[in-house]
Amino acid sequence: MRVVFAGTPEPAVPSLRRLIESANHEVVAVVTRPDAVAGRGRKVTRSPIGMLADEYGIPVLTPAKASDPEFAAELKSYEPDCAPVVAYGNLLPQNVLDIPKFGWVNLHFSLLPAWRGAAPVQAAISAGDEVTGASAFRLEAGMDTGPVYGVMTERIRDTDTAGDLLGRLADGGAALLESVLDGIEAGAITAVPQSDDGVSYAPKVTVDAARVRWDRPAAAVDRHIRAVTPAPGAWTMIGDLRVKLGPVTVTDDVLAVGEIAVRKDGLYIGTATTAVRLGQIQPPGKKLMSAGDWARGARLDAEVRAA
């Protein structure tokens, strides 16, 4: 089929690369978010999907809004049979959804109808789910509500960060997306409506929401930190310092909520149940470092708490 691929961030790259290298489909154009200022140097940067398309000489469309009439006209000129989409980040109006012959097929990183929304991987880890996956479904006006063509499953490991899990889902989901497009082309696959049971939502995780709450159980603190790693990144206040935190280890030690203990084997902080031992910490203006080394060098006052 002639396909126009829509996507923006790094997790969409395996899917685009797989379709470019596919023997059954031709990627005739790519849609991605406009170039944006990023990094400390504040340079204008192409999205990962835009950069991959450039490597292969594929035309790149970067509408500021998908509702722009010029975008609809340009998209239509490519005469797409289907439009696979992975984390594009822009709402598509109905007139754009109607352009491809077989519609838009969205790869979403959850087992729908669970965790509809912007942050399904983070939500699954934070909730303590044991299994998640990816779903390929036909995009419609509702948020992640369309009928599902197929799914793949993935076990959530005890040490998974959102970055770890998303990497595996991006790779496995790419294979799923290609197989779904193959099935659509062959007329051998039918989309099945989602169940009304088991619906849950995963809104975007804000920086404020990434703050660690030490009054929660240790297991929940562990999951929360892993769920927001690497982005937006877990953080807490230690005294008057705002620091970022890497994943932690749940221990059997008992400390008061927010109490800090510096020991030979590291830095401990109390939760609502048992204490956790911090792995890495990032003080303001510095790189990630061993939490224990930092604490010993900082010579924290005995009264300092994490909050």
PDB file of N, CA and C in Angstrom, residues 204-213 216 224 228 232-233 235:
ATOM      1  N   LYS A 204      -1.141  12.980  30.560  1.00  0.00           N
ATOM      2  CA  LYS A 204       0.271  13.352  30.504  1.00  0.00           C
ATOM      3  C   LYS A 204       0.798  13.592  31.917  1.00  0.00           C
ATOM      4  N   VAL A 205       2.019  13.141  32.185  1.00  0.00           N
ATOM      5  CA  VAL A 205       2.627  13.306  33.504  1.00  0.00           C
ATOM      6  C   VAL A 205       3.344  14.653  33.545  1.00  0.00           C
ATOM      7  N   THR A 206       2.906  15.536  34.407  1.00  0.00           N
ATOM      8  CA  THR A 206       3.518  16.852  34.527  1.00  0.00           C
ATOM      9  C   THR A 206       4.724  16.799  35.460  1.00  0.00           C
ATOM     10  N   VAL A 207       5.526  17.837  35.424  1.00  0.00           N
ATOM     11  CA  VAL A 207       6.666  17.924  36.334  1.00  0.00           C
ATOM     12  C   VAL A 207       6.192  17.917  37.780  1.00  0.00           C
ATOM     13  N   ASP A 208       5.124  18.635  38.056  1.00  0.00           N
ATOM     14  CA  ASP A 208       4.597  18.658  39.428  1.00  0.00           C
ATOM     15  C   ASP A 208       4.169  17.267  39.877  1.00  0.00           C
ATOM     16  N   ALA A 209       3.552  16.511  38.971  1.00  0.00           N
ATOM     17  CA  ALA A 209       3.077  15.173  39.323  1.00  0.00           C
ATOM     18  C   ALA A 209       4.224  14.194  39.522  1.00  0.00           C
ATOM     19  N   ALA A 210       5.414  14.527  39.010  1.00  0.00           N
ATOM     20  CA  ALA A 210       6.572  13.638  39.143  1.00  0.00           C
ATOM     21  C   ALA A 210       7.241  13.752  40.515  1.00  0.00           C
ATOM     22  N   ARG A 211       6.793  14.693  41.346  1.00  0.00           N
ATOM     23  CA  ARG A 211       7.373  14.834  42.682  1.00  0.00           C
ATOM     24  C   ARG A 211       7.069  13.592  43.518  1.00  0.00           C
ATOM     25  N   VAL A 212       8.056  13.135  44.257  1.00  0.00           N
ATOM     26  CA  VAL A 212       7.903  11.928  45.078  1.00  0.00           C
ATOM     27  C   VAL A 212       7.136  12.256  46.350  1.00  0.00           C
ATOM     28  N   ARG A 213       6.151  11.429  46.659  1.00  0.00           N
ATOM     29  CA  ARG A 213       5.410  11.552  47.920  1.00  0.00           C
ATOM     30  C   ARG A 213       5.908  10.462  48.864  1.00  0.00           C
ATOM     31  N   ARG A 216       3.709   7.729  50.923  1.00  0.00           N
ATOM     32  CA  ARG A 216       3.131   6.549  50.283  1.00  0.00           C
ATOM     33  C   ARG A 216       3.994   5.325  50.621  1.00  0.00           C
ATOM     34  N   HIS A 224       6.515   4.688  41.272  1.00  0.00           N
ATOM     35  CA  HIS A 224       6.355   6.063  40.800  1.00  0.00           C
ATOM     36  C   HIS A 224       7.653   6.589  40.191  1.00  0.00           C
ATOM     37  N   VAL A 228       8.326   7.614  36.029  1.00  0.00           N
ATOM     38  CA  VAL A 228       8.626   8.945  35.482  1.00  0.00           C
ATOM     39  C   VAL A 228      10.091   9.078  35.070  1.00  0.00           C
ATOM     40  N   PRO A 232       9.154  12.883  33.021  1.00  0.00           N
ATOM     41  CA  PRO A 232       9.882  14.143  33.252  1.00  0.00           C
ATOM     42  C   PRO A 232      10.966  14.062  34.321  1.00  0.00           C
ATOM     43  N   GLY A 233      11.075  12.905  34.991  1.00  0.00           N
ATOM     44  CA  GLY A 233      12.097  12.717  36.019  1.00  0.00           C
ATOM     45  C   GLY A 233      11.561  12.940  37.413  1.00  0.00           C
ATOM     46  N   TRP A 235      11.551  13.835  41.364  1.00  0.00           N
ATOM     47  CA  TRP A 235      12.298  14.827  42.138  1.00  0.00           C
ATOM     48  C   TRP A 235      11.709  14.971  43.529  1.00  0.00           C
TER      49      TRP A 235
END
